[in-house]
CSV table of C-alpha atoms in Angstrom, one decimal:
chain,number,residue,atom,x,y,z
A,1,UNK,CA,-5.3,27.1,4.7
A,2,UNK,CA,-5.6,24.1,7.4
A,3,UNK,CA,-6.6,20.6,6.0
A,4,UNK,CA,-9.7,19.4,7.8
A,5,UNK,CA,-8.3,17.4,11.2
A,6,UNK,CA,-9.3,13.4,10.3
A,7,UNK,CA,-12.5,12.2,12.5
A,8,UNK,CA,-12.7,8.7,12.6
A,9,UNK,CA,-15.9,9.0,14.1
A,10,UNK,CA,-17.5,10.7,11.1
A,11,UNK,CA,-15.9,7.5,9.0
A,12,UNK,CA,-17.3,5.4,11.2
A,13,UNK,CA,-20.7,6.7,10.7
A,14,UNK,CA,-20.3,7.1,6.7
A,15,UNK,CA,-19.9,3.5,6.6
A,16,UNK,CA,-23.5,3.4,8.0
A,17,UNK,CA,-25.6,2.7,5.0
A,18,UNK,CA,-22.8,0.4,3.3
A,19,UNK,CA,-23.1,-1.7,6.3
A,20,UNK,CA,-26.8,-1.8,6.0
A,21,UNK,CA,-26.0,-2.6,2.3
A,22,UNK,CA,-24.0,-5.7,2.9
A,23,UNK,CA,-25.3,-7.3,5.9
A,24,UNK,CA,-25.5,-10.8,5.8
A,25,UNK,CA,-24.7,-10.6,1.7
A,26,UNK,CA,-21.4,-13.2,0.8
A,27,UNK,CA,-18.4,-11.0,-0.7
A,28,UNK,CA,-16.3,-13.3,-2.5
A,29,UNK,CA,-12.7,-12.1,-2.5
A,30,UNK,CA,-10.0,-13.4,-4.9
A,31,UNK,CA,-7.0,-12.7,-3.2
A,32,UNK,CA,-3.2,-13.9,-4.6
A,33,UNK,CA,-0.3,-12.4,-6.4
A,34,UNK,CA,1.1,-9.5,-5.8
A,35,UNK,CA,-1.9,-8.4,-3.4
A,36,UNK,CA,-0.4,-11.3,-0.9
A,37,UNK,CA,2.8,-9.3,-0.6
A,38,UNK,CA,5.1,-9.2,2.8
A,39,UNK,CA,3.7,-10.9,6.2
A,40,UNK,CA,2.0,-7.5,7.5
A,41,UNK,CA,0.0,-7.0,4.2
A,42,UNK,CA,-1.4,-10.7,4.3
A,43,UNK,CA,-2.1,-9.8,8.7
A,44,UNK,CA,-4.1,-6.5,7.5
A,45,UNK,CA,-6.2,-8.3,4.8
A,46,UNK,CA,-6.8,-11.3,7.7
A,47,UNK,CA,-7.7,-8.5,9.5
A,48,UNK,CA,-9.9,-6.5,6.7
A,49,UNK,CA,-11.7,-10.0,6.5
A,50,UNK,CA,-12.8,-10.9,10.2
A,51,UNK,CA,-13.9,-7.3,9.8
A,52,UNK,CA,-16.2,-8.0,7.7
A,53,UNK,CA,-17.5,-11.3,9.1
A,54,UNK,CA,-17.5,-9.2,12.6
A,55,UNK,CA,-20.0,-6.4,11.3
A,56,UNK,CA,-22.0,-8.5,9.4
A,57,UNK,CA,-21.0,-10.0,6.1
A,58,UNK,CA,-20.4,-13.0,4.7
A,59,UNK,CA,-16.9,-13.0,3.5
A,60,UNK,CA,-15.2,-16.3,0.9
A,61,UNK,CA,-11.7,-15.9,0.2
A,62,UNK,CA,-10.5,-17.5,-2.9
A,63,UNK,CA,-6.5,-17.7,-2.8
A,64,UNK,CA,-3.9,-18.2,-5.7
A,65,UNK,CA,-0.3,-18.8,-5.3
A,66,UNK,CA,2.2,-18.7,-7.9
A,67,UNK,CA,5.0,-17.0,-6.5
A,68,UNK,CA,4.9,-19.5,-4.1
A,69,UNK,CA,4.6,-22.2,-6.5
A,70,UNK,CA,7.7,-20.7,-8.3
A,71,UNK,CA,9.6,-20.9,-5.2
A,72,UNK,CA,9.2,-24.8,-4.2
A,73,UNK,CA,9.6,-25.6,-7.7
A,74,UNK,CA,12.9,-23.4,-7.8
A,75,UNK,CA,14.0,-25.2,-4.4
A,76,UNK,CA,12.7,-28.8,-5.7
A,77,UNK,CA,14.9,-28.0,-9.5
A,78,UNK,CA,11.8,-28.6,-11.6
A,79,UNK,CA,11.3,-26.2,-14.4
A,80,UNK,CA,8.3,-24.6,-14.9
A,81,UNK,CA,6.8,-23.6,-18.5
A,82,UNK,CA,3.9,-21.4,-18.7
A,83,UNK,CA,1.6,-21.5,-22.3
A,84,UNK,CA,-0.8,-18.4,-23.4
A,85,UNK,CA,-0.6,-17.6,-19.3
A,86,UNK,CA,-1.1,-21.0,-17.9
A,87,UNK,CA,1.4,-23.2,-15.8
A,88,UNK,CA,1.8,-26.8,-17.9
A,89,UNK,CA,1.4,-29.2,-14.9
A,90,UNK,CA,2.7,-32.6,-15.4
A,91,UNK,CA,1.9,-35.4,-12.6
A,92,UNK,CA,5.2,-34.0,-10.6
A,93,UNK,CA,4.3,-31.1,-10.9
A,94,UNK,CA,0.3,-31.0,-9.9
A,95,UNK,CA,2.0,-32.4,-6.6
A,96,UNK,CA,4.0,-30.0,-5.7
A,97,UNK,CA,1.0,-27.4,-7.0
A,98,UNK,CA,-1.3,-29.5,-4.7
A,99,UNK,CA,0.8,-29.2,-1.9
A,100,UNK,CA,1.5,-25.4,-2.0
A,101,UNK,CA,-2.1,-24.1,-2.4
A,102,UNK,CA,-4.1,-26.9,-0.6
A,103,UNK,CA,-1.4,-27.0,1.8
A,104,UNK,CA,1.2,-23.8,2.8
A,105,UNK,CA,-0.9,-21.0,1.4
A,106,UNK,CA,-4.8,-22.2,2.3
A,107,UNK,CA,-3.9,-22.2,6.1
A,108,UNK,CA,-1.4,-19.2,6.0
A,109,UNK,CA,-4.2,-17.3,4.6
A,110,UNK,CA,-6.7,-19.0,7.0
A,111,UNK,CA,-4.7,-18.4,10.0
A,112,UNK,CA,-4.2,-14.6,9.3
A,113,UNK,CA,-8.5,-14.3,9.5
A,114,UNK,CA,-8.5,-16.4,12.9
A,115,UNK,CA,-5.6,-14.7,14.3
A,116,UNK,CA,-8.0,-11.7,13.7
A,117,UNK,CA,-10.7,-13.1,16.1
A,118,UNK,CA,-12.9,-15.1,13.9
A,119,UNK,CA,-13.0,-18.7,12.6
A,120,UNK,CA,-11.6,-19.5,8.9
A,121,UNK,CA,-10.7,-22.7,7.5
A,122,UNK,CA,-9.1,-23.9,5.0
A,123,UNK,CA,-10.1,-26.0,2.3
A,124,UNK,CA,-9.3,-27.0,-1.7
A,125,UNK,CA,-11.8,-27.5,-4.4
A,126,UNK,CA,-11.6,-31.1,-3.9
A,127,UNK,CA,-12.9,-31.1,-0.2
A,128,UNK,CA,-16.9,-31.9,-0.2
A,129,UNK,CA,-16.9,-32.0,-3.5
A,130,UNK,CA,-16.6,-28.3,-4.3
A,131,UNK,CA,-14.9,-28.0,-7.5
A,132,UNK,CA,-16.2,-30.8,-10.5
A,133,UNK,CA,-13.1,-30.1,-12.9
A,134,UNK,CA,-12.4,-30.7,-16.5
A,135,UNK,CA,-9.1,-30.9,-18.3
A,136,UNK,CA,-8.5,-27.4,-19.5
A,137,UNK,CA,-8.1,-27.2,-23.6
A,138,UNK,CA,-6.0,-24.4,-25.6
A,139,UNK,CA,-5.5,-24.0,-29.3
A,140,UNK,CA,-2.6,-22.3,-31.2
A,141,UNK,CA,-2.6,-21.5,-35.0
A,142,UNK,CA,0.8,-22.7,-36.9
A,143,UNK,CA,2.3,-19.6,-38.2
A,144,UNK,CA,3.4,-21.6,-41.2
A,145,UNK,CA,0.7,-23.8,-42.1
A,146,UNK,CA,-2.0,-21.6,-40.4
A,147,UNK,CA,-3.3,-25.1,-38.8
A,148,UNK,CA,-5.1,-24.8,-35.4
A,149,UNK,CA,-3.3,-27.0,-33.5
A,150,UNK,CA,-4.0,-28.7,-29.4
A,151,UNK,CA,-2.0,-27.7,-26.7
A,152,UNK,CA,-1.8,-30.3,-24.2
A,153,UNK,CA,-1.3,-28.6,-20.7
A,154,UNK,CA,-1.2,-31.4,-18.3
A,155,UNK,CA,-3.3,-31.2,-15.2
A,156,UNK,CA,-4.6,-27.8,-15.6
A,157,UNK,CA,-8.5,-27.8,-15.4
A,158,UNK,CA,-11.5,-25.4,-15.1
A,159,UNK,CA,-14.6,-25.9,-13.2
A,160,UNK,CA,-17.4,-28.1,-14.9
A,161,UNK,CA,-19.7,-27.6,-11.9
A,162,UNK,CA,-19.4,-25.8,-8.4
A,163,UNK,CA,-21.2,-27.2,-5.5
A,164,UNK,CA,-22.2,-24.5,-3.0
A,165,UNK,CA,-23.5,-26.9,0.0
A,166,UNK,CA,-20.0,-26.9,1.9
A,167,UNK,CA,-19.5,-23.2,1.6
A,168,UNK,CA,-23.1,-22.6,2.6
A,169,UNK,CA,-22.1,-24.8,5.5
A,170,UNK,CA,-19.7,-22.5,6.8
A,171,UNK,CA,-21.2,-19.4,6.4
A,172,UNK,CA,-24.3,-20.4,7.9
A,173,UNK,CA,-22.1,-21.5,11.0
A,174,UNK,CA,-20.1,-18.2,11.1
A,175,UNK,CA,-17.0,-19.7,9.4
A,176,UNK,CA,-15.0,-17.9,6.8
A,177,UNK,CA,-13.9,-20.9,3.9
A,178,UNK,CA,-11.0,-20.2,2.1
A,179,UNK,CA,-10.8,-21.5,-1.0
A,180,UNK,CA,-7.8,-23.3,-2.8
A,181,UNK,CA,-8.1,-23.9,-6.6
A,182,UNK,CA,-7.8,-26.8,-7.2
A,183,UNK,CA,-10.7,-29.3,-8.4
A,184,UNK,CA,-10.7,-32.9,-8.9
A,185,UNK,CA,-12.2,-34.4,-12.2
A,186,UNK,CA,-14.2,-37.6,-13.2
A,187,UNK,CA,-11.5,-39.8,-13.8
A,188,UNK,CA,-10.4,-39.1,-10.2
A,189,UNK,CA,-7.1,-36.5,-11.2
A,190,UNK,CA,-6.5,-33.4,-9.2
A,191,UNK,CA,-6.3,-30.6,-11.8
A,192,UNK,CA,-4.3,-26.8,-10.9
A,193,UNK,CA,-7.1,-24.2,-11.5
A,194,UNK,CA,-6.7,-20.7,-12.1
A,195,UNK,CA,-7.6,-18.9,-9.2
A,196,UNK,CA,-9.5,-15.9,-11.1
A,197,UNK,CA,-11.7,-18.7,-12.7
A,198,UNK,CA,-12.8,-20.3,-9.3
A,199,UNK,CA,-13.8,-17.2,-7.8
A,200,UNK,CA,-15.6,-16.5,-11.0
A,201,UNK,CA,-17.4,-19.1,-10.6
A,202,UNK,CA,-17.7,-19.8,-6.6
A,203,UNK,CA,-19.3,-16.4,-6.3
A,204,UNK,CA,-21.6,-17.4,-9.6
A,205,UNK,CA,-22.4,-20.4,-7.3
A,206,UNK,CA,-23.3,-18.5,-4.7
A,207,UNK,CA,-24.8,-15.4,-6.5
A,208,UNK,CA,-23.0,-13.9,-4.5
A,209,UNK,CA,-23.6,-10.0,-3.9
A,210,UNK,CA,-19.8,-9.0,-5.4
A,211,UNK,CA,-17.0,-10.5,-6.9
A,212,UNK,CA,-13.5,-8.6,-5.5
A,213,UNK,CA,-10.9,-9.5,-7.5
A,214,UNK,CA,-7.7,-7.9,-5.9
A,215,UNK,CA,-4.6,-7.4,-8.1
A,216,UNK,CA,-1.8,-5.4,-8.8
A,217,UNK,CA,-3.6,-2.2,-10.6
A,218,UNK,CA,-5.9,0.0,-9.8
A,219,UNK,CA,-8.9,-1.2,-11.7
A,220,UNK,CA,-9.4,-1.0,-15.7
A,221,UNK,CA,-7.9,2.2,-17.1
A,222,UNK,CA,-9.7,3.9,-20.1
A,223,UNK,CA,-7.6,4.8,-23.6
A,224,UNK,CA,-5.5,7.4,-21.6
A,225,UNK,CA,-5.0,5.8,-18.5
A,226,UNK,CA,-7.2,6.5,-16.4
A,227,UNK,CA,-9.5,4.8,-13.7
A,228,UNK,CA,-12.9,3.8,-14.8
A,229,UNK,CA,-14.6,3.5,-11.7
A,230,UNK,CA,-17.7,1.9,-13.1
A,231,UNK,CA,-18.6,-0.2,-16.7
A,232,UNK,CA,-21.4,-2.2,-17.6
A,233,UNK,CA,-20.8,-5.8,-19.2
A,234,UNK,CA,-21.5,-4.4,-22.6
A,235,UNK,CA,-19.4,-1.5,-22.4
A,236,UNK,CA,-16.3,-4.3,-21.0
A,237,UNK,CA,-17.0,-6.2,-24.1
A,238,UNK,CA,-16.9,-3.5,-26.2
A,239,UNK,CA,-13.1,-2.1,-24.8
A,240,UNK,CA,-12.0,-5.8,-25.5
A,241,UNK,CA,-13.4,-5.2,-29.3
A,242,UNK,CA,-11.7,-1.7,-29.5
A,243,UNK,CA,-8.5,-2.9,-28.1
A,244,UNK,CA,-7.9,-0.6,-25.3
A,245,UNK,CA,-9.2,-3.5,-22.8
A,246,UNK,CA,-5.7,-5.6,-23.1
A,247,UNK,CA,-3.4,-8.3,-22.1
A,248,UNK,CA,-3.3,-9.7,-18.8
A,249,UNK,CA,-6.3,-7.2,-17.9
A,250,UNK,CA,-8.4,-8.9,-20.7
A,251,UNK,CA,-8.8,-12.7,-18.9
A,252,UNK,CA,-9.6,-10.9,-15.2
A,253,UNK,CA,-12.9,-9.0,-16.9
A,254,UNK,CA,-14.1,-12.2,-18.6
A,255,UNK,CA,-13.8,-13.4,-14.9
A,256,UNK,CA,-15.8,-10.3,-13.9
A,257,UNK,CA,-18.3,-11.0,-16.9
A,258,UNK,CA,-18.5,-14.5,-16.3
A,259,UNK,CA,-20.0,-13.9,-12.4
A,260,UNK,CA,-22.1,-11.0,-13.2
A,261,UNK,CA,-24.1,-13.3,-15.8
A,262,UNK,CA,-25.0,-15.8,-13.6
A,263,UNK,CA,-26.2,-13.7,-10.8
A,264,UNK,CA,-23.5,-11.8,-8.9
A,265,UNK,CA,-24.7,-8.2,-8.7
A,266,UNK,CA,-21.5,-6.4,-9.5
A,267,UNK,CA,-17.5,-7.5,-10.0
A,268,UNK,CA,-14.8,-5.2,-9.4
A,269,UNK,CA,-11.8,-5.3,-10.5
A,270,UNK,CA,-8.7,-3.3,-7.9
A,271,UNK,CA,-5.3,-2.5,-6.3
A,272,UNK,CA,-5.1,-5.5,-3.3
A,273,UNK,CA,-1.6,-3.5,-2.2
A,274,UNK,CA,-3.7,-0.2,-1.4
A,275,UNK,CA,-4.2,-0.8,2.7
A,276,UNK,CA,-7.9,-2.0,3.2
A,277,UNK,CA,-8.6,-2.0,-0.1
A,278,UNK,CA,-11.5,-4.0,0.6
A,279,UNK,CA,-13.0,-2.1,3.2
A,280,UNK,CA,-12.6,1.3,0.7
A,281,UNK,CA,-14.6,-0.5,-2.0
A,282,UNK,CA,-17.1,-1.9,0.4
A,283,UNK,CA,-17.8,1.0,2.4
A,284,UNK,CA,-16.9,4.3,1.3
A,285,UNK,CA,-18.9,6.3,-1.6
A,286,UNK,CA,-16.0,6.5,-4.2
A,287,UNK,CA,-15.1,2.6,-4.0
A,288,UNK,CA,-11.5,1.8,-4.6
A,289,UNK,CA,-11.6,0.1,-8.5
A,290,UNK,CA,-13.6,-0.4,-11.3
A,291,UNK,CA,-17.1,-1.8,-10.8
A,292,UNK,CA,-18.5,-3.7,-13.2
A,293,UNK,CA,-22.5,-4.9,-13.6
A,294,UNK,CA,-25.2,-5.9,-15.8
């Protein structure tokens, strides 16, 4: 028995009605981690992206950076201490943080789309006043004394407001933003963002019509393991309650949550190292992750 010989042409018209789907909808794509990987896996995803704009859509890239981050700090001999998952980031260090993802990463990133053939550019939360933040509070109970006590983490915010009127900019002139997180606040302080929350809430900006959140696994796995491919927002909450909706997986669904209740039709959640990942989600039947919506 002979597999059936690959016709690209038969993809190419599959993709038909996804096309249709999307055109002239915004993805927003949270891109970072382990889905930036080597040089040719952050030229493909330049190149997934201009796709996109090219045949239609509205693409916003949302970066993070923290292996990056890890590095200049490394070759710059600060220490970096990380509390319930978040980087504490002093006045040095929100600096150095600045200069890495406003800086290095936002136009490596952007110049991997424009190599591709169309126009990205770069910009930060605190360009056109993009990203209102807030300094970001954490609690921890005393083990002894049981008393809930403030962590103070430094310059790390979260977004009080998101103003959509530069992106919309952009997109209405055919321009791909791509989106550093970090914001500015009221008393004029640059505050590090997570990058999972500012594409939570960019794309809840933009109501946009999905949230991609690429990461290093393939999507939310049930009790034994396996791929869900698609969970409403009750169900999600309900896997966080049971316990089998975990860890570091548990923060990226309230991300997904977050944008689906203020408008974004659907959030999924999968593997950025899978070659065009977000071309499989987009435009194939199966998708390529777990699809969350109302």
């Amino acid at each position: 028995m002979t597999d059936t010989p690959y016709d690209p042409m038969e993809n190419l018209a599959g993709a038909l009605p996804f096309l249709k789907r999307y055109d002239d909808e915004i993805i927003v794509v949270k891109y970072g981690g382990h889905a930036m990987g080597e040089e040719e896996t952050a030229l493909r995803f330049g190149r997934d992206i201009a796709l996109l704009e090219q045949v239609g859509v509205s693409p916003v890239v949302v970066h993070g950076g923290g292996p990056q981050i890890n590095a200049m700090l490394k070759r710059l001999n600060v220490q970096s201490n990380f509390v319930q998952g978040l980087r504490v980031t002093d006045a040095q260090m929100v600096d150095v943080v600045e200069m890495v993802l406003a800086g290095t990463v936002n136009k490596q990133v952007a110049a991997a789309i424009t190599r591709a053939g169309v126009t990205a550019v770069g910009i930060s939360g605190k360009d056109g006043d993009l990203i209102r933040a807030r300094k970001l509070t954490r609690t921890v109970r005393d083990p002894g004394s049981n008393i809930e006590q403030v962590l103070d983490l430094g310059f790390v915010g979260e977004p009080e407001y998101v103003n959509p009127k530069v992106l919309q900019l952009l997109i209405g002139a055919d321009i791909v933003p791509v989106v550093a997180p970090v914001g500015v606040g009221a008393d004029g302080h640059t505050y590090n963002i997570n990058a999972d929350t500012v594409a939570g809430a960019v794309a809840g900006a933009l109501e946009a019509e999905r949230l991609l959140m690429l990461t290093d696994v393939p999507g939310v796995l049930d009790a034994e393991k396996r791929l869900i491919p698609e969970m409403t927002v009750a169900e999600v909450k309900q896997g966080i309650i049971d316990g089998w909706i975990s860890g570091g997986m548990i923060p990226k669904v309230e991300t997904c949550i977050y944008a689906v209740e203020r408008g974004v039709k659907g959030a999924v959640i999968l593997d950025g190292r899978v070659p065009h990942a977000v071309l499989r989600e987009l435009f194939t039947d199966g998708g390529a992750g777990t699809l969350i919506r109302p």
